[in-house]
JSON list of C-alpha atoms in Angstrom, two decimals:
[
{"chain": "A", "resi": 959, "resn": "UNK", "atom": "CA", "xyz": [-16.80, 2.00, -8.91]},
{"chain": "A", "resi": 960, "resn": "UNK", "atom": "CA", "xyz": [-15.54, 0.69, -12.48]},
{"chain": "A", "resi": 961, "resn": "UNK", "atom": "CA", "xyz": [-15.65, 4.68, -13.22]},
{"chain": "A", "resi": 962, "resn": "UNK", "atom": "CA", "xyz": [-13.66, 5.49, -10.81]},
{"chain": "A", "resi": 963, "resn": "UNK", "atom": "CA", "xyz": [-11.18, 2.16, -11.15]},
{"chain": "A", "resi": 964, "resn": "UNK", "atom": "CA", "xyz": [-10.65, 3.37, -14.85]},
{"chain": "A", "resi": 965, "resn": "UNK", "atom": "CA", "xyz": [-9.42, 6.75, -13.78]},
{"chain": "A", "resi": 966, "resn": "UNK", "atom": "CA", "xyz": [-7.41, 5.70, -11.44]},
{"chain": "A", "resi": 967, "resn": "UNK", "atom": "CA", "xyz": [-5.26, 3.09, -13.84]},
{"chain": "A", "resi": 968, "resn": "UNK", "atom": "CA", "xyz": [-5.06, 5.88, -16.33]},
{"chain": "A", "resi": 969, "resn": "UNK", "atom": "CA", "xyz": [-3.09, 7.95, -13.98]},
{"chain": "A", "resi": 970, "resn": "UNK", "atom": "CA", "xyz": [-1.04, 5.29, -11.97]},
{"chain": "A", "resi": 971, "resn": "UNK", "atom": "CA", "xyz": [0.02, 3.80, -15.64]},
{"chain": "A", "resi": 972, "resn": "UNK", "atom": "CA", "xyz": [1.00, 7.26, -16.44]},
{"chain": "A", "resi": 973, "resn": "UNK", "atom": "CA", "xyz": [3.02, 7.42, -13.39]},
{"chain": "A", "resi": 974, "resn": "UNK", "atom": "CA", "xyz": [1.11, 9.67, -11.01]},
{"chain": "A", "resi": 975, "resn": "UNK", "atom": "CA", "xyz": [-0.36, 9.70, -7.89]},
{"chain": "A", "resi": 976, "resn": "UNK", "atom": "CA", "xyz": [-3.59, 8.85, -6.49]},
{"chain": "A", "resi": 977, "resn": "UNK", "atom": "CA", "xyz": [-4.95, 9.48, -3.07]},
{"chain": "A", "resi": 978, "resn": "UNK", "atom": "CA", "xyz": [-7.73, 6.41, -2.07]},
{"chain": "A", "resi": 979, "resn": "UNK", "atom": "CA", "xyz": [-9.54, 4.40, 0.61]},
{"chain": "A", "resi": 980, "resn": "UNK", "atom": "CA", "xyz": [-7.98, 1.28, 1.34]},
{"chain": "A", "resi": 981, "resn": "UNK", "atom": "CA", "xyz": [-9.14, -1.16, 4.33]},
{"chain": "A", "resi": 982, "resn": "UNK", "atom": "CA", "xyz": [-7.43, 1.18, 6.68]},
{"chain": "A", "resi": 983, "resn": "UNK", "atom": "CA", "xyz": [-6.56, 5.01, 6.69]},
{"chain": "A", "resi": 984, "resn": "UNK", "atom": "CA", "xyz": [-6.81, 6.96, 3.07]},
{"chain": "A", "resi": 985, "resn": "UNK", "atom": "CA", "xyz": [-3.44, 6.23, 0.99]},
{"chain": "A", "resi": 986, "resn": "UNK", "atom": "CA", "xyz": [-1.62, 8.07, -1.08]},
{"chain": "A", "resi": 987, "resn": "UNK", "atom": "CA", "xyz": [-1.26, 5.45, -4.32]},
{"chain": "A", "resi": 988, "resn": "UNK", "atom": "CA", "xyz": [1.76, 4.73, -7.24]},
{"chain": "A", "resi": 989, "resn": "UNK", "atom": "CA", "xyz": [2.45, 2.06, -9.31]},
{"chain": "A", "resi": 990, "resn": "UNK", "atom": "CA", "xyz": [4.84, 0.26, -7.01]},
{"chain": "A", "resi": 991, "resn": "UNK", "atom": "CA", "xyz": [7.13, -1.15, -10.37]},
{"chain": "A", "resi": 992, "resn": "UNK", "atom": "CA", "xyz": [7.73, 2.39, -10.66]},
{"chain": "A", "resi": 993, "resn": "UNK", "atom": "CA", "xyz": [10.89, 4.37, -9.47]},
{"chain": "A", "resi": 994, "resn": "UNK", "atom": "CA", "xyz": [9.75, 7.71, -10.62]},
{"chain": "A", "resi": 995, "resn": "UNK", "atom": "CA", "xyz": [6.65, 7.36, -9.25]},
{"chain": "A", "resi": 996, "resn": "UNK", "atom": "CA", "xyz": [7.61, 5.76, -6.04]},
{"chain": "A", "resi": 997, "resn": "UNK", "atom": "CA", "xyz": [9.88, 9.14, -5.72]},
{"chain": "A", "resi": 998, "resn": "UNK", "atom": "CA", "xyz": [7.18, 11.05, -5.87]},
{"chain": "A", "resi": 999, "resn": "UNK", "atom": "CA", "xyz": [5.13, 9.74, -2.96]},
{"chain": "A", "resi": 1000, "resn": "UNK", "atom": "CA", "xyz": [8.70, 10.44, -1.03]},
{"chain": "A", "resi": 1001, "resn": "UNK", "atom": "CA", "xyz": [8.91, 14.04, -2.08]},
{"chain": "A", "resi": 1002, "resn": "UNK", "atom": "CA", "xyz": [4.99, 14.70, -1.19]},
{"chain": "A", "resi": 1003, "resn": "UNK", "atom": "CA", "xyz": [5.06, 12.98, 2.14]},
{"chain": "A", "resi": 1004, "resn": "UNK", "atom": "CA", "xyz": [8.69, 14.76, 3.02]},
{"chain": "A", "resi": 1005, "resn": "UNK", "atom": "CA", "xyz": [9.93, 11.48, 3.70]},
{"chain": "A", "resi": 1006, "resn": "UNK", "atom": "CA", "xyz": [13.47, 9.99, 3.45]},
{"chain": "A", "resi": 1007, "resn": "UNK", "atom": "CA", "xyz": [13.78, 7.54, 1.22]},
{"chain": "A", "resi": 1008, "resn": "UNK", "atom": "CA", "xyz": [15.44, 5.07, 3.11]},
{"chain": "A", "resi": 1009, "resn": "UNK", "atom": "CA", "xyz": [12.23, 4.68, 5.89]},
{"chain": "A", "resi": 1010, "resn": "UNK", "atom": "CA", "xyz": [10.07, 1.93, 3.54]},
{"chain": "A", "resi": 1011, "resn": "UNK", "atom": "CA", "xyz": [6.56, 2.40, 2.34]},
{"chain": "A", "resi": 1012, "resn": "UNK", "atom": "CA", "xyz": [3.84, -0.40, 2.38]},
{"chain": "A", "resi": 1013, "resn": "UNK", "atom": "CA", "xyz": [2.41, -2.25, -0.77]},
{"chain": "A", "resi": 1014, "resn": "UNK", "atom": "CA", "xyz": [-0.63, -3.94, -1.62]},
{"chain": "A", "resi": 1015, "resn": "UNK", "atom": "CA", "xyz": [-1.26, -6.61, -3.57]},
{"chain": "A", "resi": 1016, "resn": "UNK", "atom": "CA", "xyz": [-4.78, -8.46, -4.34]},
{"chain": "A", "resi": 1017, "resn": "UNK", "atom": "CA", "xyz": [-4.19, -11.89, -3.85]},
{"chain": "A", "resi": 1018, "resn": "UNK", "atom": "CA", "xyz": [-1.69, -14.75, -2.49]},
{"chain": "A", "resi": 1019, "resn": "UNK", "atom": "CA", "xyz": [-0.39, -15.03, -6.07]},
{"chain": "A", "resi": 1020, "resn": "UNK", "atom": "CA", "xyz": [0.36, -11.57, -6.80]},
{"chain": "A", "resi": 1021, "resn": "UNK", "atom": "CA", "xyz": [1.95, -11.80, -3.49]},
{"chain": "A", "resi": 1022, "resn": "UNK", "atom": "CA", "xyz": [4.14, -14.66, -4.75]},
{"chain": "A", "resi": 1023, "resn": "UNK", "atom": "CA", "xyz": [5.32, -12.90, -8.04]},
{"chain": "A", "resi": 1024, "resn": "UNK", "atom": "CA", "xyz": [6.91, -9.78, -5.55]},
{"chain": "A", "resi": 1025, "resn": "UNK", "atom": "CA", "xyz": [8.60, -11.97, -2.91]},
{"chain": "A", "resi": 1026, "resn": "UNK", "atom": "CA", "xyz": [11.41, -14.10, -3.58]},
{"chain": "A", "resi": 1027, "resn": "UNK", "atom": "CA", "xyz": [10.38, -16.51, -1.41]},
{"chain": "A", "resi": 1028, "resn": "UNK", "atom": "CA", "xyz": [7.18, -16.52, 1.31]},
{"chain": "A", "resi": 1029, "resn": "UNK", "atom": "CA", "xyz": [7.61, -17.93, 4.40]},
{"chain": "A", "resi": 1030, "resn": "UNK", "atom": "CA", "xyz": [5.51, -20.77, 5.36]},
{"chain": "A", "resi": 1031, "resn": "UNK", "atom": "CA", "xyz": [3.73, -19.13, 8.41]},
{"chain": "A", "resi": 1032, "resn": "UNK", "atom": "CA", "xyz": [2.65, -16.02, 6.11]},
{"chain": "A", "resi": 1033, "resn": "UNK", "atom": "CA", "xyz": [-0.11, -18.02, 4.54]},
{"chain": "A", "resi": 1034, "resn": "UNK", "atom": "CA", "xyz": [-1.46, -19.20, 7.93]},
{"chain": "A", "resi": 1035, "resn": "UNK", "atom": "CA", "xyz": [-1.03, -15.40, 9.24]},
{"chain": "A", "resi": 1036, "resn": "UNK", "atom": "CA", "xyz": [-2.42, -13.82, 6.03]},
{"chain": "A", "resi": 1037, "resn": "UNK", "atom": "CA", "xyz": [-5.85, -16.42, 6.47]},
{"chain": "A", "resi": 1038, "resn": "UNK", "atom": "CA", "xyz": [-6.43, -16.15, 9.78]},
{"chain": "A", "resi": 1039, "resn": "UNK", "atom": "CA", "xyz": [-6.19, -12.10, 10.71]},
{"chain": "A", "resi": 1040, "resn": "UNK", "atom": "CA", "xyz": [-9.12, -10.50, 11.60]},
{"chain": "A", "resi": 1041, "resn": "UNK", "atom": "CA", "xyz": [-8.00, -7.04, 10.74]},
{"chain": "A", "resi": 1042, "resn": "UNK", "atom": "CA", "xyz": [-5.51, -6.05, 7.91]},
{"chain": "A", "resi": 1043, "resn": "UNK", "atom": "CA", "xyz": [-2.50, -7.12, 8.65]},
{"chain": "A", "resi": 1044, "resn": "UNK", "atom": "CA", "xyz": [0.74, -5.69, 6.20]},
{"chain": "A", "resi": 1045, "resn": "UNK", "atom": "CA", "xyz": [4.05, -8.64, 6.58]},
{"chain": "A", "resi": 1046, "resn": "UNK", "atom": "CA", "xyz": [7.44, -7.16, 6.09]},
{"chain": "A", "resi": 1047, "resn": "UNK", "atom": "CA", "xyz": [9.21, -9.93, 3.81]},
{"chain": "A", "resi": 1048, "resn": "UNK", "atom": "CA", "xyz": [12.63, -10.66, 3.25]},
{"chain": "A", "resi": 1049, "resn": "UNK", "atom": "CA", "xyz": [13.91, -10.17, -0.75]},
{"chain": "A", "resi": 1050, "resn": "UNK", "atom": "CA", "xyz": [11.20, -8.32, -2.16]},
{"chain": "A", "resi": 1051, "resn": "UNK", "atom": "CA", "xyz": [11.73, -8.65, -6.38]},
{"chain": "A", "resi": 1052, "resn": "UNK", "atom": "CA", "xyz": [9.92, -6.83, -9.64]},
{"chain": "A", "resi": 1053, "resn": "UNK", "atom": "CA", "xyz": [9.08, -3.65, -7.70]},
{"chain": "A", "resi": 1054, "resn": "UNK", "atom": "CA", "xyz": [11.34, 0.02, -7.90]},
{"chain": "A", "resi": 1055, "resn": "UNK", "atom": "CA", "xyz": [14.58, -0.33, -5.79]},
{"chain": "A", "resi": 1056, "resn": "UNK", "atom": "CA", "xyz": [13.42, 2.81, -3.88]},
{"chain": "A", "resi": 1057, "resn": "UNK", "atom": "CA", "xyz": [10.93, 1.20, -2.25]},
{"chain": "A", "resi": 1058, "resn": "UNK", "atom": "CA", "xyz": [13.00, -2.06, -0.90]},
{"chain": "A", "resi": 1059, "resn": "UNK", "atom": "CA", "xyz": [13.98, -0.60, 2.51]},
{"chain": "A", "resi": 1060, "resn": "UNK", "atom": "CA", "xyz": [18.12, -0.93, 3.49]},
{"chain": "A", "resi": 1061, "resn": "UNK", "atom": "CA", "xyz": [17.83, -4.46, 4.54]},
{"chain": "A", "resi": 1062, "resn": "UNK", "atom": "CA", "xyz": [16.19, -5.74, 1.59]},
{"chain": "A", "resi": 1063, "resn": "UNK", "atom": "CA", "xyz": [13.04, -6.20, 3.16]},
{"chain": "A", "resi": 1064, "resn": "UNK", "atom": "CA", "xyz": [9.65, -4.93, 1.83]},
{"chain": "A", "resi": 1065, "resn": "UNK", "atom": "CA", "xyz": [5.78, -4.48, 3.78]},
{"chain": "A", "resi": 1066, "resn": "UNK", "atom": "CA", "xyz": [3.31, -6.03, 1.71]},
{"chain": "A", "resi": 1067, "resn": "UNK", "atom": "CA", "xyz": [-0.62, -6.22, 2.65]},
{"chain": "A", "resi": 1068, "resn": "UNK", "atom": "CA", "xyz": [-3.02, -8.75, 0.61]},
{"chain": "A", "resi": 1069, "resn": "UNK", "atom": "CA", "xyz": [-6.01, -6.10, 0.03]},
{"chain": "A", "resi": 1070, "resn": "UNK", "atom": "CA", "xyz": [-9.05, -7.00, 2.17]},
{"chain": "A", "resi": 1071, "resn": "UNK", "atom": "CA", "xyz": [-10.79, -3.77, 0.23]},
{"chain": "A", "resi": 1072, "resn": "UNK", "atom": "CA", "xyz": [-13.36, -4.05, -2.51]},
{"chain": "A", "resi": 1073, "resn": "UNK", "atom": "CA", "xyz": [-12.19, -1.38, -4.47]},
{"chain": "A", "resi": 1074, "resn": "UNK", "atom": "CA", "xyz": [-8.68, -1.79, -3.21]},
{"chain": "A", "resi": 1075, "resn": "UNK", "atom": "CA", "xyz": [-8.58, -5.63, -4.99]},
{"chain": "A", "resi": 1076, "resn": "UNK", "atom": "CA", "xyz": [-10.51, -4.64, -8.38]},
{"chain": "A", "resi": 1077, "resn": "UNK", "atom": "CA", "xyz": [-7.90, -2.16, -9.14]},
{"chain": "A", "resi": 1078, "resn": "UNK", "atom": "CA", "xyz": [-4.78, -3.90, -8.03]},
{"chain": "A", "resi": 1079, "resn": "UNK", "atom": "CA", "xyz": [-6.26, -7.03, -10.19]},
{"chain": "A", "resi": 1080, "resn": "UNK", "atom": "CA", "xyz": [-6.55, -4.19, -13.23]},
{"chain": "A", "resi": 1081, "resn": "UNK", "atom": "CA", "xyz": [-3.40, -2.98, -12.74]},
{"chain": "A", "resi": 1082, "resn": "UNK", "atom": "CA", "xyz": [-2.26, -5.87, -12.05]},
{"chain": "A", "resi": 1083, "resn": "UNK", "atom": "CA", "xyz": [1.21, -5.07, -10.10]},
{"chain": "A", "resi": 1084, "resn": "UNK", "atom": "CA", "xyz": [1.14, -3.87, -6.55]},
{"chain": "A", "resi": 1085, "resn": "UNK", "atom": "CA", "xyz": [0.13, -0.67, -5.28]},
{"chain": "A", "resi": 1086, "resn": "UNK", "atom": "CA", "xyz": [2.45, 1.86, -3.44]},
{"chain": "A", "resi": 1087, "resn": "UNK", "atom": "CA", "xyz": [0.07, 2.44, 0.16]},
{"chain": "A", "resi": 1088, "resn": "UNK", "atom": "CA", "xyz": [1.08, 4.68, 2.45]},
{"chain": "A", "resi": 1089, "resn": "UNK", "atom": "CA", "xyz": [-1.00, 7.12, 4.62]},
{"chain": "A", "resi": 1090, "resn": "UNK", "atom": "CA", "xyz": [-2.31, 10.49, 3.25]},
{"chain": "A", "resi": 1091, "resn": "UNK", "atom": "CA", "xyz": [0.03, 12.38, 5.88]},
{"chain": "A", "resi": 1092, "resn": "UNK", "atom": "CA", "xyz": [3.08, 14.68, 5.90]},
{"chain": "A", "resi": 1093, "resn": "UNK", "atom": "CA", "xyz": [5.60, 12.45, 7.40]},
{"chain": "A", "resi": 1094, "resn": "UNK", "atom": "CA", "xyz": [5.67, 12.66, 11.07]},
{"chain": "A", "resi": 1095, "resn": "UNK", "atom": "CA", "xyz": [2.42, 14.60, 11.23]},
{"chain": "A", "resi": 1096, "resn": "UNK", "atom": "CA", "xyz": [-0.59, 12.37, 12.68]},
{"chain": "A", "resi": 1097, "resn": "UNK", "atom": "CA", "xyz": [-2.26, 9.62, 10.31]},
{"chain": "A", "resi": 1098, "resn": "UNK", "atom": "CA", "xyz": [-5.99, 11.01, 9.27]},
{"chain": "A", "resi": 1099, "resn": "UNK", "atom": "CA", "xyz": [-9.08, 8.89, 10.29]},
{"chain": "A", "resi": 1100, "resn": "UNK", "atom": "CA", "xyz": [-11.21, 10.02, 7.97]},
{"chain": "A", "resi": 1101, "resn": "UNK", "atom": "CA", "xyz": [-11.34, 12.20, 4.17]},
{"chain": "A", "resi": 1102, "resn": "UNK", "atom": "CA", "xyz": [-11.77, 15.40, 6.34]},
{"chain": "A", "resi": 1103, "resn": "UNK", "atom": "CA", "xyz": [-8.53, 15.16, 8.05]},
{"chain": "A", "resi": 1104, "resn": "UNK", "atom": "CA", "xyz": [-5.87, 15.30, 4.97]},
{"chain": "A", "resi": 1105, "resn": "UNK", "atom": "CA", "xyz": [-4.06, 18.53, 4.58]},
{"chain": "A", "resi": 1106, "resn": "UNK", "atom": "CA", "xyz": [-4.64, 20.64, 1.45]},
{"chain": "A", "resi": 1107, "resn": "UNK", "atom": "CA", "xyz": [-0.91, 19.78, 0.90]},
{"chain": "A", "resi": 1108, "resn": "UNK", "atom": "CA", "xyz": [-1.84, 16.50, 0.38]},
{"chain": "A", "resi": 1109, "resn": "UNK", "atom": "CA", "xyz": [-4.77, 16.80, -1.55]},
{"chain": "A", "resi": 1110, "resn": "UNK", "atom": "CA", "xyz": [-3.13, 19.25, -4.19]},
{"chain": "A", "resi": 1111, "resn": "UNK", "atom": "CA", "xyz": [-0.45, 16.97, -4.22]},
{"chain": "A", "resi": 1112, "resn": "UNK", "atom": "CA", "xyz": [-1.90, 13.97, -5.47]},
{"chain": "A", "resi": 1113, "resn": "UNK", "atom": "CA", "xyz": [-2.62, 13.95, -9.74]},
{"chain": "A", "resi": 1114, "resn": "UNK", "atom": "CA", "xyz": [-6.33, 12.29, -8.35]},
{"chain": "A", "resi": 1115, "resn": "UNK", "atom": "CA", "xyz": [-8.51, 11.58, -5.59]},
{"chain": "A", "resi": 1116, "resn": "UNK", "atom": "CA", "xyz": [-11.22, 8.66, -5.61]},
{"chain": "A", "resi": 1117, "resn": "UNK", "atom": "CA", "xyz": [-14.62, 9.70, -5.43]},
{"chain": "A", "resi": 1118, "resn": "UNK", "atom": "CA", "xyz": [-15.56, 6.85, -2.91]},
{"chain": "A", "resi": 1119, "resn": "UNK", "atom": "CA", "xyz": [-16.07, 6.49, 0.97]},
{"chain": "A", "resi": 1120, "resn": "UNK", "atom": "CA", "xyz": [-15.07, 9.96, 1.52]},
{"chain": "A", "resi": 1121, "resn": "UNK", "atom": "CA", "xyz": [-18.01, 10.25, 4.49]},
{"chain": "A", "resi": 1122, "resn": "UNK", "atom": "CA", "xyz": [-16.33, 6.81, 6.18]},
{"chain": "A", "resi": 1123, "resn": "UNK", "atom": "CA", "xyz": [-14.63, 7.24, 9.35]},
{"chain": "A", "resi": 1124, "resn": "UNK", "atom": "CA", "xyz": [-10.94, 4.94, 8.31]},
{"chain": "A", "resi": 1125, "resn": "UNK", "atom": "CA", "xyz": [-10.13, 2.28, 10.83]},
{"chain": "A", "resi": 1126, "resn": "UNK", "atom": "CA", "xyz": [-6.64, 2.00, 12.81]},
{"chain": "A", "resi": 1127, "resn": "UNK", "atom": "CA", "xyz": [-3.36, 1.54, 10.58]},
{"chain": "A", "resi": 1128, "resn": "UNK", "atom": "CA", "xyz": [-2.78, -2.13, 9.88]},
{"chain": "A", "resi": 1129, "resn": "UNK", "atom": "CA", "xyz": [-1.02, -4.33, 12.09]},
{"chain": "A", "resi": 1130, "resn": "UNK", "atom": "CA", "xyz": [2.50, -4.50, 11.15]},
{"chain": "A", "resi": 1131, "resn": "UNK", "atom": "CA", "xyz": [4.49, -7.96, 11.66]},
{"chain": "A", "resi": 1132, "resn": "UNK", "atom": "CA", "xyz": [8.43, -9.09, 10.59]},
{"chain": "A", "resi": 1133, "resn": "UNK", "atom": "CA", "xyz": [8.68, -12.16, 9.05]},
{"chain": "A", "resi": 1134, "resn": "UNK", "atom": "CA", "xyz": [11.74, -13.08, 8.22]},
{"chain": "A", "resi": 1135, "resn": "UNK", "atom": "CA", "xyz": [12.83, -16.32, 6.32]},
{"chain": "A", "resi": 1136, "resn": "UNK", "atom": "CA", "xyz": [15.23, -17.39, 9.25]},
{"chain": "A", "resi": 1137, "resn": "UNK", "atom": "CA", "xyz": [11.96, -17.99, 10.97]},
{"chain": "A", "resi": 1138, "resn": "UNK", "atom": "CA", "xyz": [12.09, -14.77, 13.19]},
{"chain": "A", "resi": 1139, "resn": "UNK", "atom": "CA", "xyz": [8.65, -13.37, 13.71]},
{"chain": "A", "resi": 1140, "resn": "UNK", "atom": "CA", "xyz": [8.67, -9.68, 15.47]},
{"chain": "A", "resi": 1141, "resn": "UNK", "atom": "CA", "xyz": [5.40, -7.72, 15.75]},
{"chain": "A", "resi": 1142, "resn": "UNK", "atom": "CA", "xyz": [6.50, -4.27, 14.28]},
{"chain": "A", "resi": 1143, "resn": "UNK", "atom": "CA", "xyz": [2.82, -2.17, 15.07]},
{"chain": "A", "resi": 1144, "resn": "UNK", "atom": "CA", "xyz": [-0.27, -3.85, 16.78]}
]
């Protein structure tokens, strides 16, 4: 795992791409501080830029350092999920303005992941996650599934869990700091 932790850092501090398990579906991975790099992940997905990608972060303190202020019922919501669960948060700071969506909200996810948490701690700055799809096409459950467009796409793939079968997406939920609470994806 170290091996393969190592590689990755080397490309995501060069600004490339990486394509890796996380504790759902396979992601396609950036340095999420990075602009150019975040425009990247855009261009290979076929995405619009304005339609936000997800982060990850390892920890409730890394979490801290990217949002301006966390709302009180994140902490409760982020300890007591049973299955990953990404919050969108209000006035997202220190990541590339490309990935802030148009109301100046951001979806992070505290990695549940093994691998996932030793390499955002390495890195240490959050992780561009978003799945290894062409945008609109369906999310892959497993290495098998990504398209070759994908796959030549990224700058490296992670040499772990490829036989897995992923689990569901994450569940998606909109905190905002007027209290609001709206479940985005279940």
């Amino acid at each position: 795992m170290q091996k393969e932790i190592d590689n990755c850092l080397s490309i995501i501090n060069s600004g490339g791409l990486i394509l890796y398990p996380t504790d759902t579906v396979w992601g396609i991975g950036c340095d999420a501080t990075n602009p150019e790099a975040v425009k990247k992940v855009y261009k290979l997905k076929q995405r619009e830029d304005s339609k936000a990608l997800i982060c990850l972060v390892s920890d409730i303190r890394m979490l801290e350092k990217f949002v301006y202020e966390v709302p009180q019922p994140a902490y409760d919501i982020i300890q007591l999920s049973t299955k990953p669960t990404t919050i969108i948060y209000d006035q997202p700071i220190n990541v590339a303005g490309n990935l802030i969506a148009p109301d100046n909200t951001l979806a992070i996810r505290v990695a549940s992941d093994e691998f996932c948490q030793k390499l955002i701690r390495k890195l240490k700055r959050p992780l561009v996650s978003t799945s290894a799809n062409i945008s609109g096409r369906p999310t892959p459950m497993s290495f098998s599934e990504i398209s070759s467009e994908i796959l030549k796409g990224v700058d490296y793939i992670v040499n772990l869990h490829r036989d897995k079968t992923n689990n569901n997406p994450s569940t998606i939920i909109k905190l905002s700091n007027s209290g609001i609470v709206k479940i985005i994806r279940k």
